[in-house]
Coordinates of N, CA and C and ligand atoms in Angstrom, one line a residue:
M251 N -3.7 -7.5 2.7 CA -2.8 -8.2 3.7 C -3.0 -9.8 3.9
I252 N -2.1 -10.4 3.5 CA -2.2 -11.9 3.4 C -1.8 -12.4 4.8
S253 N -2.6 -13.2 5.6 CA -2.1 -13.6 6.9 C -1.4 -14.9 6.7
I254 N -0.5 -15.0 7.6 CA 0.2 -16.2 7.8 C -0.2 -16.9 8.9
K255 N -0.6 -18.1 8.8 CA -1.1 -18.9 9.9 C 0.0 -19.6 10.7
S256 N 0.0 -19.5 11.9 CA 1.0 -20.2 12.8 C 0.7 -21.7 13.0
S257 N 1.7 -22.5 13.5 CA 1.5 -23.9 13.5 C 0.0 -24.2 14.2
R258 N -0.4 -23.5 15.4 CA -1.5 -23.7 16.1 C -2.8 -23.3 15.0
E259 N -2.7 -22.3 14.3 CA -3.7 -21.9 13.6 C -4.1 -23.0 12.4
I260 N -2.7 -23.5 12.0 CA -2.8 -24.5 11.0 C -3.5 -25.8 11.4
E261 N -3.4 -26.1 12.5 CA -3.9 -27.3 13.1 C -5.6 -27.1 13.2
L262 N -6.0 -25.9 13.4 CA -7.4 -25.4 13.4 C -7.9 -25.5 12.0
M263 N -7.3 -25.1 10.9 CA -7.6 -25.1 9.6 C -7.6 -26.6 9.1
R264 N -6.8 -27.3 9.6 CA -6.9 -28.8 9.5 C -8.2 -29.3 9.7
A265 N -8.5 -29.1 11.0 CA -9.8 -29.6 11.6 C -11.1 -29.2 10.9
T266 N -11.1 -27.8 10.6 CA -12.4 -27.2 10.0 C -12.3 -27.8 8.6
S267 N -11.3 -27.8 7.9 CA -11.3 -28.3 6.4 C -11.7 -29.8 6.4
K268 N -11.2 -30.6 7.3 CA -11.4 -32.0 7.2 C -12.9 -32.1 7.5
L269 N -13.7 -31.4 8.2 CA -15.0 -31.5 8.4 C -15.6 -31.1 7.1
A270 N -15.3 -30.1 6.3 CA -15.9 -29.7 5.2 C -15.8 -30.8 4.3
A271 N -14.6 -31.6 4.1 CA -14.4 -32.6 3.1 C -15.2 -33.8 3.5
A272 N -15.3 -34.0 4.9 CA -16.3 -35.2 5.5 C -17.7 -35.0 5.0
T273 N -18.1 -33.5 5.1 CA -19.6 -33.2 4.6 C -19.8 -33.7 3.1
L274 N -18.9 -33.5 2.4 CA -19.1 -33.9 0.8 C -19.0 -35.4 0.8
E275 N -18.3 -36.1 1.7 CA -18.4 -37.6 1.5 C -19.6 -38.1 2.1
Y276 N -20.1 -37.3 3.1 CA -21.5 -37.8 3.7 C -22.7 -37.6 2.7
I277 N -22.6 -36.4 2.0 CA -23.9 -36.3 1.2 C -23.8 -37.2 -0.2
E278 N -22.7 -37.6 -0.6 CA -22.5 -38.2 -1.9 C -23.7 -39.3 -2.0
P279 N -24.0 -40.2 -1.4 CA -25.1 -41.3 -1.6 C -26.5 -40.7 -1.7
F280 N -26.9 -39.5 -1.1 CA -27.9 -38.8 -1.3 C -28.1 -38.1 -2.6
V281 N -27.1 -37.9 -3.5 CA -27.2 -37.2 -4.7 C -27.7 -38.0 -5.7
K282 N -28.9 -38.3 -5.9 CA -29.5 -39.2 -6.8 C -30.9 -38.5 -7.6
P283 N -31.3 -38.9 -8.7 CA -32.4 -38.6 -9.1 C -33.7 -38.6 -8.2
G284 N -34.4 -37.6 -8.1 CA -35.5 -37.6 -7.3 C -35.5 -36.6 -5.8
V285 N -34.2 -36.5 -5.6 CA -33.9 -35.8 -4.2 C -33.9 -34.1 -4.8
S286 N -34.3 -33.4 -3.9 CA -34.3 -31.9 -4.0 C -33.0 -31.4 -3.2
T287 N -32.7 -30.2 -4.2 CA -31.5 -29.6 -3.3 C -31.8 -29.0 -1.9
E288 N -32.9 -28.6 -1.6 CA -33.5 -28.4 -0.2 C -33.0 -29.6 0.6
E289 N -33.5 -30.8 0.4 CA -33.2 -31.8 1.2 C -31.7 -32.1 1.3
L290 N -30.9 -31.7 0.0 CA -29.4 -32.1 0.5 C -28.8 -31.1 1.3
N291 N -29.5 -29.8 1.2 CA -29.1 -28.6 1.9 C -29.4 -29.2 3.6
Q292 N -30.6 -29.6 3.8 CA -30.7 -29.9 5.1 C -29.8 -30.8 5.8
L293 N -29.6 -31.9 5.1 CA -28.9 -33.0 5.4 C -27.4 -32.5 5.8
C294 N -26.8 -31.6 4.8 CA -25.4 -30.9 5.0 C -25.6 -30.2 6.4
H295 N -26.4 -29.2 6.5 CA -26.7 -28.5 7.7 C -26.7 -29.3 9.1
D296 N -27.5 -30.4 9.0 CA -27.5 -31.2 10.2 C -26.1 -31.8 10.5
Y297 N -25.7 -32.3 9.4 CA -24.4 -33.0 9.7 C -23.3 -31.9 10.2
I298 N -23.1 -30.8 9.6 CA -22.2 -29.8 10.2 C -22.7 -29.4 11.7
I299 N -23.8 -29.2 12.0 CA -24.3 -28.9 13.4 C -23.9 -29.9 14.4
K300 N -24.2 -31.0 14.0 CA -23.8 -32.2 14.8 C -22.4 -32.5 15.0
H301 N -21.5 -31.9 14.2 CA -20.2 -32.0 14.4 C -19.6 -30.6 15.1
G302 N -20.5 -30.0 15.6 CA -20.0 -28.9 16.5 C -19.5 -27.7 15.7
A303 N -19.9 -27.5 14.4 CA -19.6 -26.5 13.5 C -21.0 -25.6 12.9
Y304 N -20.5 -24.7 12.4 CA -21.5 -23.8 11.9 C -21.3 -23.7 10.3
P305 N -22.6 -23.7 9.3 CA -22.3 -23.6 7.9 C -22.0 -22.3 7.5
S306 N -20.9 -21.9 7.1 CA -20.5 -20.4 6.8 C -21.5 -19.7 6.0
P307 N -22.0 -20.4 4.9 CA -22.8 -19.6 3.9 C -24.1 -19.1 4.6
L308 N -24.6 -19.8 5.6 CA -25.9 -19.4 6.3 C -25.9 -18.1 7.1
N309 N -26.6 -17.1 6.3 CA -26.7 -15.5 6.5 C -25.6 -14.8 6.4
Y310 N -24.6 -15.5 5.5 CA -23.4 -14.7 5.1 C -23.8 -13.7 3.9
H311 N -23.7 -12.5 4.2 CA -24.2 -11.4 3.3 C -25.6 -11.5 2.9
G312 N -26.4 -12.3 3.8 CA -27.8 -12.6 3.7 C -28.0 -14.0 2.7
F313 N -27.1 -14.6 2.5 CA -27.4 -16.0 1.9 C -28.4 -16.8 2.7
P314 N -29.4 -17.3 1.9 CA -30.5 -17.9 3.1 C -30.2 -19.3 3.4
K315 N -29.2 -20.2 2.9 CA -29.2 -21.6 3.1 C -27.6 -21.9 3.5
S316 N -27.6 -23.0 4.0 CA -26.2 -23.7 4.6 C -25.2 -24.1 3.6
V317 N -25.6 -24.6 2.4 CA -24.9 -24.7 1.4 C -25.1 -24.2 0.1
C318 N -24.2 -24.0 -0.9 CA -24.5 -23.6 -2.1 C -24.9 -24.9 -3.1
T319 N -26.0 -24.9 -3.9 CA -26.2 -26.0 -4.9 C -26.4 -25.3 -6.3
S320 N -25.4 -25.6 -7.0 CA -25.4 -25.1 -8.3 C -25.6 -26.2 -9.5
L321 N -26.7 -26.1 -10.3 CA -27.3 -27.2 -11.0 C -27.0 -26.9 -12.5
N322 N -26.3 -27.6 -13.4 CA -26.2 -27.4 -14.8 C -25.7 -26.3 -15.2
E323 N -26.4 -25.3 -15.7 CA -26.0 -24.1 -16.3 C -25.6 -22.9 -15.1
V324 N -25.9 -23.3 -13.7 CA -25.6 -22.5 -12.8 C -24.3 -22.6 -12.5
I325 N -23.5 -21.6 -12.4 CA -22.1 -21.6 -12.2 C -21.5 -21.6 -10.8
C326 N -22.4 -20.8 -10.1 CA -22.1 -20.8 -8.4 C -23.1 -20.2 -7.8
H327 N -23.1 -20.2 -6.5 CA -24.1 -19.6 -5.5 C -25.6 -19.8 -5.7
G328 N -25.6 -21.2 -6.2 CA -27.1 -21.6 -6.4 C -27.8 -21.7 -5.0
I329 N -29.0 -21.3 -4.9 CA -29.8 -21.6 -3.5 C -30.6 -22.7 -3.4
P330 N -30.4 -23.7 -2.5 CA -31.1 -25.0 -2.4 C -32.6 -24.7 -2.4
S331 N -33.4 -25.4 -3.0 CA -34.8 -25.2 -3.1 C -35.6 -26.5 -3.4
K332 N -36.8 -26.4 -2.6 CA -37.7 -27.8 -2.7 C -38.0 -28.1 -4.4
K333 N -38.0 -26.9 -5.0 CA -38.5 -26.9 -6.7 C -37.3 -27.6 -7.4
D334 N -36.2 -27.6 -7.0 CA -34.9 -28.1 -7.9 C -34.7 -29.7 -7.4
V335 N -35.5 -30.5 -8.2 CA -35.4 -32.0 -7.9 C -34.4 -32.5 -9.0
L336 N -33.5 -33.2 -8.5 CA -32.4 -33.7 -9.4 C -33.0 -34.8 -10.5
K337 N -32.7 -34.9 -11.8 CA -33.0 -35.8 -12.5 C -31.8 -36.4 -13.3
D338 N -32.0 -37.5 -13.9 CA -31.0 -38.2 -14.9 C -30.2 -37.3 -15.7
G339 N -29.0 -37.2 -15.7 CA -28.1 -36.4 -16.7 C -27.7 -35.1 -16.2
D340 N -28.3 -34.5 -14.9 CA -27.7 -33.4 -14.3 C -26.6 -33.5 -13.7
I341 N -25.8 -32.3 -13.7 CA -24.6 -32.3 -12.7 C -24.9 -31.1 -11.8
L342 N -24.4 -31.7 -10.4 CA -24.8 -30.6 -9.4 C -23.5 -30.5 -8.6
N343 N -23.1 -29.0 -8.4 CA -22.2 -28.7 -7.6 C -22.6 -28.6 -6.1
I344 N -22.1 -29.1 -5.1 CA -22.4 -28.7 -3.6 C -21.1 -28.1 -2.9
D345 N -21.2 -26.9 -2.6 CA -20.3 -26.0 -1.9 C -20.4 -26.0 -0.7
V346 N -19.5 -26.6 0.3 CA -19.6 -26.7 1.8 C -18.5 -25.7 2.3
T347 N -19.1 -25.0 3.2 CA -17.9 -24.2 4.0 C -18.3 -24.4 5.4
T348 N -17.4 -24.8 6.5 CA -17.6 -25.0 7.6 C -17.0 -23.9 8.4
Y349 N -17.4 -23.6 9.6 CA -16.8 -22.7 10.6 C -16.8 -23.4 11.9
L350 N -15.5 -24.0 12.3 CA -15.2 -24.7 13.4 C -14.2 -24.1 14.3
N351 N -14.3 -24.0 15.5 CA -13.2 -23.4 16.2 C -12.7 -22.0 15.7
K352 N -13.5 -21.1 15.2 CA -13.1 -19.9 14.8 C -12.6 -19.9 13.3
F353 N -12.4 -21.0 12.6 CA -11.8 -21.1 11.3 C -12.6 -21.6 10.2
H354 N -12.5 -21.2 9.0 CA -13.4 -21.7 7.9 C -12.5 -22.5 7.0
G355 N -13.3 -23.6 6.7 CA -12.7 -24.6 5.5 C -13.8 -24.7 4.5
D356 N -13.4 -24.7 3.2 CA -14.3 -24.3 2.0 C -13.8 -25.5 0.8
T357 N -14.8 -26.2 0.4 CA -14.4 -27.1 -0.6 C -15.7 -27.4 -1.4
N358 N -15.8 -27.6 -2.5 CA -16.8 -28.0 -3.4 C -16.6 -29.2 -4.1
K359 N -17.7 -29.9 -4.9 CA -17.3 -30.9 -5.9 C -18.7 -31.0 -6.8
T360 N -18.4 -31.1 -8.0 CA -19.5 -31.4 -9.0 C -19.9 -32.9 -9.1
F361 N -21.1 -33.3 -8.6 CA -21.4 -34.7 -8.8 C -22.4 -34.9 -10.0
L362 N -22.0 -36.2 -10.6 CA -22.8 -36.5 -11.7 C -24.0 -37.3 -11.1
V363 N -25.2 -36.9 -11.8 CA -26.6 -37.6 -11.3 C -27.0 -38.5 -12.5
G364 N -27.0 -39.7 -12.1 CA -27.4 -40.7 -13.1 C -26.5 -40.8 -14.2
N365 N -27.0 -41.1 -15.3 CA -26.4 -41.2 -16.8 C -26.1 -39.6 -17.3
V366 N -24.9 -39.2 -17.3 CA -24.5 -37.8 -17.9 C -24.0 -38.3 -19.2
S367 N -24.2 -37.2 -20.1 CA -23.6 -37.4 -21.5 C -22.2 -37.3 -21.4
D368 N -21.5 -37.8 -22.5 CA -20.2 -38.0 -22.6 C -19.6 -36.5 -22.6
E369 N -20.1 -35.5 -23.4 CA -19.8 -34.0 -23.4 C -19.8 -33.6 -22.0
V370 N -20.7 -33.8 -21.1 CA -20.8 -33.1 -19.9 C -19.7 -33.9 -18.8
K371 N -19.6 -35.0 -19.2 CA -18.7 -35.8 -18.1 C -17.4 -35.2 -18.4
K372 N -16.9 -35.1 -19.5 CA -15.7 -34.6 -20.0 C -15.4 -33.2 -19.4
L373 N -16.4 -32.3 -19.5 CA -16.3 -31.2 -18.9 C -16.1 -31.3 -17.5
V374 N -16.6 -32.1 -16.6 CA -16.5 -32.1 -15.2 C -15.0 -32.9 -14.9
D375 N -14.5 -33.7 -15.8 CA -13.3 -34.4 -15.6 C -12.2 -33.4 -15.9
V376 N -12.3 -32.5 -16.9 CA -11.4 -31.6 -17.2 C -11.2 -30.4 -16.0
T377 N -12.4 -30.0 -15.6 CA -12.5 -29.2 -14.4 C -11.8 -29.6 -13.2
Y378 N -12.0 -30.9 -12.8 CA -11.0 -31.4 -11.9 C -9.7 -31.3 -12.1
R379 N -9.1 -31.8 -13.4 CA -8.0 -31.6 -13.7 C -7.3 -30.1 -13.7
C380 N -8.2 -29.2 -14.1 CA -7.8 -28.0 -14.0 C -7.4 -27.4 -12.7
M381 N -8.4 -27.8 -11.6 CA -8.3 -27.4 -10.1 C -6.9 -28.2 -9.7
M382 N -6.4 -29.6 -10.0 CA -5.4 -30.0 -9.6 C -3.9 -29.4 -10.1
A383 N -4.2 -29.2 -11.5 CA -3.0 -28.6 -12.0 C -2.7 -27.2 -11.5
G384 N -3.8 -26.5 -11.1 CA -3.5 -25.2 -10.3 C -3.0 -25.7 -8.9
I385 N -3.4 -26.6 -8.3 CA -2.8 -27.0 -7.0 C -1.3 -27.2 -6.9
E386 N -0.8 -28.0 -8.0 CA 0.3 -28.4 -8.2 C 1.2 -27.2 -8.3
Q387 N 0.9 -26.0 -8.6 CA 1.7 -24.8 -8.8 C 2.1 -24.3 -7.4
V388 N 1.4 -24.7 -6.5 CA 1.6 -24.2 -5.1 C 3.0 -24.6 -4.5
K389 N 3.6 -23.4 -4.1 CA 4.9 -23.8 -3.3 C 5.4 -22.4 -2.8
P390 N 6.5 -22.4 -1.9 CA 7.0 -21.1 -1.5 C 7.8 -20.4 -2.5
G391 N 7.6 -19.2 -2.7 CA 8.3 -18.4 -4.0 C 7.7 -18.3 -5.1
G392 N 6.7 -19.4 -5.3 CA 5.8 -19.3 -6.5 C 4.8 -18.1 -6.5
F393 N 4.3 -17.9 -7.6 CA 3.4 -16.7 -7.7 C 1.8 -17.2 -7.7
I394 N 1.0 -16.5 -7.2 CA -0.6 -16.7 -7.3 C -0.8 -16.6 -8.8
G395 N -0.1 -16.0 -9.7 CA -0.5 -15.9 -11.1 C -0.3 -17.2 -11.8
D396 N 0.8 -17.8 -11.1 CA 1.1 -19.3 -11.9 C 0.0 -20.1 -11.9
I397 N -0.9 -20.0 -10.8 CA -2.0 -21.1 -10.6 C -3.0 -20.7 -11.8
G398 N -3.7 -19.5 -12.0 CA -4.3 -19.1 -13.0 C -3.8 -19.4 -14.4
A399 N -2.6 -19.4 -14.7 CA -1.9 -19.5 -15.8 C -2.2 -21.1 -16.5
V400 N -2.0 -21.8 -15.3 CA -1.8 -23.2 -16.0 C -3.4 -23.7 -16.1
I401 N -4.4 -23.2 -15.2 CA -5.7 -23.4 -15.4 C -6.3 -23.1 -16.7
E402 N -6.0 -21.9 -17.1 CA -6.5 -21.2 -18.4 C -6.0 -22.0 -19.4
E403 N -4.6 -22.4 -19.4 CA -4.1 -23.2 -20.4 C -4.7 -24.4 -20.7
L404 N -4.9 -25.1 -19.8 CA -5.4 -26.4 -19.8 C -7.1 -26.3 -20.3
A405 N -7.7 -25.5 -19.7 CA -9.1 -25.3 -20.0 C -9.3 -24.8 -21.5
H406 N -8.4 -23.9 -21.9 CA -8.6 -23.6 -23.5 C -8.2 -24.6 -24.4
R407 N -7.1 -25.3 -23.9 CA -6.6 -26.6 -24.7 C -7.7 -27.4 -25.1
E408 N -8.6 -27.8 -24.2 CA -9.8 -28.6 -24.2 C -11.0 -27.9 -24.8
G409 N -10.8 -26.7 -25.1 CA -11.9 -25.9 -26.0 C -13.0 -25.2 -24.9
Y410 N -12.7 -25.1 -23.8 CA -13.6 -24.5 -22.5 C -13.3 -23.3 -22.3
S411 N -14.1 -22.3 -21.6 CA -13.9 -21.2 -21.3 C -13.8 -21.1 -19.6
V412 N -13.0 -20.3 -19.0 CA -12.9 -20.0 -17.6 C -13.5 -18.8 -17.2
V413 N -14.4 -19.0 -16.1 CA -15.1 -17.8 -15.4 C -14.2 -16.8 -14.8
E414 N -14.2 -15.6 -15.2 CA -13.4 -14.6 -14.6 C -13.9 -13.7 -13.5
D415 N -15.3 -13.7 -13.4 CA -16.0 -12.8 -12.5 C -15.9 -13.4 -11.1
Y416 N -15.6 -14.6 -10.8 CA -15.6 -15.0 -9.4 C -14.2 -16.0 -9.2
C417 N -13.5 -15.9 -8.1 CA -12.4 -16.4 -8.0 C -12.1 -16.9 -6.7
G418 N -11.1 -17.7 -6.5 CA -10.5 -18.3 -5.3 C -10.0 -17.3 -4.2
H419 N -9.8 -17.5 -2.9 CA -9.6 -16.5 -2.1 C -8.7 -17.1 -0.9
G420 N -8.0 -16.3 -0.1 CA -7.4 -16.5 1.0 C -8.7 -17.0 2.1
I421 N -8.4 -17.8 3.0 CA -9.4 -18.3 4.0 C -8.6 -18.5 5.4
G422 N -9.3 -18.3 6.4 CA -8.9 -18.7 7.7 C -9.9 -18.0 8.8
R423 N -9.6 -17.2 9.5 CA -10.6 -16.6 10.4 C -11.8 -16.0 9.7
E424 N -11.4 -15.4 8.6 CA -12.4 -15.0 7.7 C -12.8 -15.9 6.6
F425 N -14.0 -15.8 6.1 CA -14.5 -16.7 5.0 C -13.7 -16.5 3.6
H426 N -13.7 -15.0 3.5 CA -12.9 -14.6 2.2 C -11.8 -13.5 2.5
E427 N -10.6 -13.9 2.5 CA -9.4 -13.2 2.8 C -8.6 -12.8 1.6
D428 N -7.6 -12.0 1.7 CA -6.6 -11.9 0.5 C -5.8 -13.1 0.6
P429 N -5.3 -13.7 -0.5 CA -5.2 -12.9 -1.8 C -6.5 -13.4 -2.6
Q430 N -6.9 -12.5 -3.6 CA -7.6 -13.3 -4.6 C -6.9 -14.2 -5.6
V431 N -7.6 -15.3 -5.8 CA -6.7 -16.3 -6.5 C -7.7 -16.4 -8.0
V432 N -7.3 -15.6 -8.8 CA -8.0 -15.6 -10.2 C -7.6 -16.9 -11.0
H433 N -8.4 -17.4 -11.8 CA -8.2 -18.8 -12.6 C -7.8 -18.6 -14.0
V434 N -7.3 -17.3 -14.3 CA -6.8 -17.1 -15.5 C -5.6 -16.1 -15.2
G435 N -4.7 -15.9 -16.1 CA -3.5 -14.9 -16.0 C -2.1 -15.4 -16.4
K436 N -1.2 -14.7 -16.0 CA 0.2 -14.9 -16.6 C 1.0 -15.4 -15.3
R437 N 1.8 -16.4 -15.7 CA 3.0 -16.8 -14.8 C 3.7 -15.7 -14.2
G438 N 4.4 -15.7 -13.1 CA 5.2 -14.9 -12.5 C 4.5 -13.3 -12.1
T439 N 3.0 -13.4 -12.1 CA 2.5 -12.2 -11.6 C 1.6 -12.5 -10.4
G440 N 1.3 -11.3 -9.5 CA 0.6 -11.5 -8.4 C 1.4 -11.8 -7.1
P441 N 0.9 -11.8 -5.8 CA 1.7 -12.2 -4.7 C 2.4 -13.3 -4.9
Q442 N 3.6 -13.3 -4.1 CA 4.3 -14.6 -3.9 C 4.0 -15.4 -2.8
M443 N 3.8 -16.7 -3.0 CA 3.4 -17.5 -1.8 C 4.5 -17.8 -0.7
K444 N 4.0 -17.9 0.5 CA 4.9 -18.2 1.5 C 4.4 -19.3 2.3
P445 N 5.1 -19.9 3.1 CA 4.6 -21.0 4.1 C 3.6 -20.5 5.2
G446 N 2.4 -21.2 5.3 CA 1.5 -20.7 6.4 C 0.3 -19.9 5.6
M447 N 0.3 -19.6 4.2 CA -0.7 -19.0 3.5 C -1.5 -20.1 3.4
T448 N -3.0 -19.8 3.6 CA -4.1 -20.8 3.4 C -5.0 -20.1 2.2
F449 N -5.3 -20.8 1.1 CA -6.4 -20.0 0.2 C -7.0 -21.2 -0.5
T450 N -8.2 -20.9 -1.2 CA -8.8 -21.7 -2.1 C -8.3 -21.7 -3.6
I451 N -8.6 -22.6 -4.2 CA -8.5 -22.9 -5.7 C -9.7 -23.6 -6.1
E452 N -10.4 -22.7 -6.9 CA -11.9 -23.1 -7.2 C -12.5 -22.8 -8.7
P453 N -11.5 -23.4 -9.6 CA -12.0 -22.9 -11.1 C -13.5 -23.2 -11.5
M454 N -14.0 -22.4 -12.1 CA -15.4 -22.6 -12.8 C -15.2 -22.7 -14.5
I455 N -15.4 -23.9 -14.9 CA -15.1 -24.0 -16.4 C -16.4 -24.2 -17.2
N456 N -16.7 -23.5 -18.2 CA -17.8 -23.5 -19.1 C -17.7 -24.1 -20.3
L457 N -18.8 -24.9 -20.9 CA -18.7 -25.4 -22.2 C -18.7 -24.4 -23.1
G458 N -19.4 -23.2 -23.0 CA -19.6 -22.3 -23.9 C -18.9 -21.1 -23.4
T459 N -19.8 -20.1 -23.3 CA -19.2 -18.5 -23.0 C -18.7 -18.4 -21.6
K460 N -17.7 -17.6 -21.3 CA -17.2 -17.3 -19.9 C -18.2 -16.4 -19.3
H461 N -19.2 -15.7 -20.0 CA -19.8 -14.7 -19.4 C -20.9 -15.1 -18.5
C462 N -21.1 -14.3 -17.5 CA -22.2 -14.8 -16.5 C -23.4 -13.8 -16.5
K463 N -24.5 -14.3 -15.9 CA -25.5 -13.4 -15.4 C -26.1 -13.7 -13.9
V464 N -26.4 -12.7 -13.1 CA -26.9 -13.0 -12.0 C -28.6 -13.0 -12.1
L465 N -29.3 -14.0 -11.3 CA -30.7 -13.9 -11.4 C -31.3 -12.6 -10.3
K466 N -32.6 -12.5 -10.2 CA -32.9 -11.4 -9.5 C -33.0 -11.8 -8.1
D467 N -32.7 -13.1 -7.8 CA -32.5 -13.3 -6.3 C -31.4 -12.8 -5.7
G468 N -30.2 -12.3 -6.7 CA -29.2 -11.4 -6.2 C -28.0 -12.5 -6.0
W469 N -28.2 -13.8 -6.1 CA -27.3 -15.0 -5.8 C -26.8 -15.8 -7.0
T470 N -27.8 -16.4 -7.4 CA -27.7 -17.4 -8.4 C -27.0 -17.1 -9.8
V471 N -25.6 -17.5 -10.1 CA -24.9 -16.9 -11.0 C -25.1 -18.1 -12.2
L472 N -25.7 -17.6 -13.4 CA -25.5 -18.7 -14.4 C -24.8 -18.2 -15.6
T473 N -24.5 -19.3 -16.6 CA -23.8 -18.9 -17.8 C -25.0 -18.1 -18.6
K474 N -24.3 -17.1 -19.5 CA -25.1 -16.2 -20.1 C -25.8 -17.0 -21.3
D475 N -25.1 -18.1 -21.8 CA -25.6 -18.9 -23.0 C -26.2 -20.1 -22.7
G476 N -26.4 -20.4 -21.3 CA -27.3 -21.4 -20.9 C -26.5 -22.7 -20.9
K477 N -25.3 -22.7 -21.3 CA -24.5 -24.0 -21.4 C -24.0 -24.4 -20.0
F478 N -23.6 -25.7 -19.8 CA -23.3 -26.3 -18.6 C -21.9 -25.7 -18.0
S479 N -21.8 -25.7 -16.7 CA -20.6 -25.3 -16.0 C -20.3 -26.2 -15.0
A480 N -19.0 -26.5 -14.8 CA -18.6 -27.1 -13.6 C -17.5 -26.5 -12.6
Q481 N -17.5 -27.0 -11.5 CA -16.5 -26.3 -10.7 C -16.0 -27.5 -9.5
F482 N -14.8 -27.3 -9.4 CA -14.2 -28.1 -7.9 C -13.5 -27.1 -7.1
E483 N -13.5 -27.2 -5.8 CA -12.6 -26.4 -4.9 C -12.0 -27.1 -3.8
H484 N -10.7 -26.8 -3.5 CA -10.1 -27.2 -2.4 C -9.5 -25.9 -1.5
T485 N -9.5 -26.2 -0.5 CA -8.6 -25.2 0.5 C -7.3 -25.9 0.8
I486 N -6.1 -25.1 0.4 CA -4.7 -25.4 0.1 C -4.1 -24.6 1.2
L487 N -2.9 -25.4 2.1 CA -1.9 -24.8 2.7 C -0.6 -24.7 1.9
V488 N 0.1 -23.6 1.9 CA 1.3 -23.6 1.5 C 2.4 -24.0 2.6
T489 N 3.1 -25.1 2.3 CA 4.1 -25.7 3.2 C 5.5 -25.2 2.9
D490 N 6.5 -25.7 3.6 CA 7.9 -25.4 3.4 C 8.4 -25.8 2.2
T491 N 7.8 -27.0 1.7 CA 8.3 -27.6 0.4 C 7.3 -27.4 -0.8
G492 N 5.9 -27.3 -0.4 CA 5.0 -27.4 -1.5 C 3.6 -26.9 -1.1
Y493 N 2.7 -28.0 -1.1 CA 1.4 -27.8 -0.7 C 0.8 -29.0 0.2
E494 N -0.4 -28.5 1.0 CA -1.2 -29.6 1.5 C -2.4 -29.3 1.1
I495 N -3.2 -30.3 0.7 CA -4.7 -29.9 0.5 C -5.5 -30.4 1.7
L496 N -5.9 -29.3 2.4 CA -6.6 -29.5 3.8 C -7.9 -30.2 3.5
T497 N -8.7 -30.0 2.4 CA -10.0 -30.7 2.1 C -9.9 -31.7 1.6
I498 N -8.9 -32.5 1.2 CA -8.9 -33.8 0.5 C -9.8 -34.8 1.2
R499 N -10.2 -35.5 0.2 CA -11.4 -36.6 0.5 C -10.6 -38.0 0.4
E500 N -11.1 -39.0 1.0 CA -10.6 -40.5 0.9 C -10.5 -40.7 -0.6
E501 N -11.4 -40.6 -1.4 CA -11.7 -41.0 -2.8 C -10.4 -40.5 -3.6
E502 N -9.8 -39.3 -3.2 CA -8.6 -38.6 -3.8 C -7.3 -39.1 -3.5
K503 N -7.1 -40.0 -2.2 CA -6.0 -40.2 -1.8 C -5.2 -41.3 -2.5
Ligands
MF3_761 N1 -18.3 -21.2 -0.8 C1 -18.2 -20.1 -1.8 C2 -16.7 -19.9 -2.2 O1 -16.1 -20.8 -2.6 C3 -18.8 -18.7 -1.4 C4 -20.4 -18.8 -1.1 S1 -20.9 -17.3 -0.7 C5 -22.5 -17.7 -0.2 O2 -16.3 -18.8 -1.9 F1 -23.0 -16.7 0.6 F2 -23.0 -17.8 -1.5 F3 -22.6 -18.7 0.5
CO762 CO1 -14.4 -20.6 -1.7
CO763 CO1 -16.8 -22.5 -1.5

């Protein structure tokens, strides 16, 4: 069942999503060589709490930290750690989800750490364009499958693979709601979009194989071949005419 948010609920989605976006803006200057992912986790945690919200990942199905930090070949769900200290040439995805006034807002960004190789910079750039191409498909009457179709097409055109084992999701009173938003597929398939639906689009794009493995910690998802992976995520509202990016940051306007 895909929930349709009322105008009051949409206002609450706007507020929580805005805080999630602001958290990514806040953390950016700290993402530098020498900082640990645990320090970044603590800064995000304190920022979210200070703004009257709760970090949705913390204790979610036992996840031990407040944000996910996914470094280089980690695709998603990386666990912040004192042992993971950023160095020149890394890429780090920070995935922030806030719970404010009973609603979740979910967004992530892949940061470049110092001087990143041209090959990896291009991966990050194409991944952002994949997310935006997916977002541009959002409109009433469109199909959820249209989103994955354009993402897959762009990623493959650039010679990359698309992760299929993890996907976008409806979001609202629950962190993960219907529908599933897969990042591959065929136009005209899946549920039809209606005004008031809110869901994420969060493609994970790999330099090498699309196949994943999960560490023994039960969370950390990495590429099977050890090649780099990038991701971007926004929470999207279907409007009467198209879409609104609820987690948009100033740098994107
Ligand atoms: N924020 C992730 C997503 O985009 C989910 C993280 S679940 C956690 O759906 F438990 F790892 F935090
Ligand atoms: Co998400
Ligand atoms: Co997320």
